[in-house]
Amino acid sequence: FGMKTRSESPIMTGFMWSSVYNPMEIRHQCRHEDDMSSFGWSIHNGRDFGQHEALDNKLNTKLTTSFLKDTPDINGGSWVNRITAEKLQDANYD
């Protein structure tokens, strides 16, 4: 999840993720060659809200990220990012 708005003073955000079963496998981008079955924006307007989903088969994780910009004020408004991770399927990691 990397986000940059289309405003005059853009905010840029991002994050990294890994698995508790293999903490040395750290990701910071979505690429098909890394066994990501799908990723992309499910809804957004390019300015003040959006939701992005990524299905990471290798790490058995569905990531959902969203952002929202509050009503602009003298400082430009507040930003909120929410990140959730769900297990895709039960797996045996012995």
Coordinates of C-alpha atoms in Angstrom, one line a residue:
F1 CA 0.0 0.0 0.0
G2 CA 1.5 3.2 -1.1
M3 CA -0.7 6.3 -1.4
K4 CA -0.1 9.7 -2.8
T5 CA -3.0 12.1 -3.3
R6 CA -3.6 14.4 -6.3
S7 CA -3.4 17.6 -4.2
E8 CA -1.1 20.6 -4.2
S9 CA 0.5 19.3 -0.9
P10 CA 0.3 15.5 -1.3
I11 CA 0.8 13.1 1.5
M12 CA 2.6 9.8 0.8
T13 CA 2.3 6.7 2.9
G14 CA 3.3 3.0 2.8
F15 CA 3.9 -0.1 4.9
M16 CA 5.7 -3.4 5.0
W17 CA 4.3 -6.8 6.0
S18 CA 5.5 -10.3 6.8
S19 CA 4.3 -13.6 8.2
V20 CA 4.6 -14.8 11.8
Y21 CA 5.6 -18.2 10.3
N22 CA 8.4 -16.7 8.2
P23 CA 9.3 -13.3 9.6
M24 CA 12.4 -13.0 7.3
E25 CA 10.0 -12.9 4.2
I26 CA 9.3 -9.1 4.3
R27 CA 7.3 -7.4 1.6
H28 CA 6.9 -3.8 0.8
Q29 CA 5.3 -3.9 -2.7
C30 CA 2.8 -5.9 -4.7
R31 CA 4.2 -7.8 -7.7
H32 CA 2.6 -10.7 -9.6
E33 CA 6.0 -12.6 -9.7
D34 CA 5.9 -12.7 -5.8
D35 CA 2.7 -14.9 -5.8
M36 CA 0.3 -12.1 -5.4
S37 CA -2.9 -13.3 -6.9
S38 CA -4.5 -9.9 -7.2
F39 CA -4.0 -6.3 -5.9
G40 CA -5.5 -3.0 -6.7
W41 CA -7.9 -0.3 -5.8
S42 CA -11.5 -1.5 -5.2
I43 CA -12.8 2.1 -4.8
H44 CA -11.3 5.6 -4.7
N45 CA -11.7 9.1 -5.9
G46 CA -8.0 10.1 -6.0
R47 CA -8.4 12.9 -3.5
D48 CA -9.9 12.0 -0.2
F49 CA -10.9 8.4 0.1
G50 CA -10.0 4.9 -1.2
Q51 CA -9.8 1.2 -0.5
H52 CA -7.1 -1.2 -1.8
E53 CA -7.0 -5.0 -1.5
A54 CA -4.1 -7.4 -2.0
L55 CA -4.2 -11.2 -1.9
D56 CA -0.7 -12.6 -1.0
N57 CA -0.8 -16.3 -1.6
K58 CA 2.8 -16.9 -0.4
L59 CA 2.1 -15.3 3.0
N60 CA -1.5 -16.6 3.1
T61 CA -2.8 -13.1 3.7
K62 CA -5.5 -10.8 2.5
L63 CA -4.5 -7.1 3.1
T64 CA -7.1 -4.4 3.0
T65 CA -6.0 -0.8 3.3
S66 CA -8.1 2.3 3.2
F67 CA -7.7 6.0 3.7
L68 CA -9.9 8.9 4.4
K69 CA -9.3 12.7 4.6
D70 CA -11.4 14.6 7.1
T71 CA -13.0 17.9 6.2
P72 CA -10.3 20.5 5.3
D73 CA -9.4 23.0 7.9
I74 CA -6.7 25.7 8.2
N75 CA -4.0 23.1 8.1
G76 CA -5.5 21.1 5.2
G77 CA -7.5 18.4 7.2
S78 CA -6.6 15.2 8.9
W79 CA -5.8 11.8 7.3
V80 CA -6.7 8.3 8.6
N81 CA -5.3 5.1 7.2
R82 CA -6.7 1.7 8.2
I83 CA -4.9 -1.6 7.5
T84 CA -6.4 -5.0 8.1
A85 CA -4.9 -8.4 7.5
E86 CA -6.9 -11.7 7.3
K87 CA -5.7 -15.3 6.8
L88 CA -6.7 -16.6 3.4
Q89 CA -7.0 -20.2 4.5
D90 CA -6.0 -22.5 7.3
A91 CA -2.6 -24.0 6.6
N92 CA -0.2 -26.3 8.3
Y93 CA 3.2 -24.5 8.8
D94 CA 5.1 -27.2 10.6

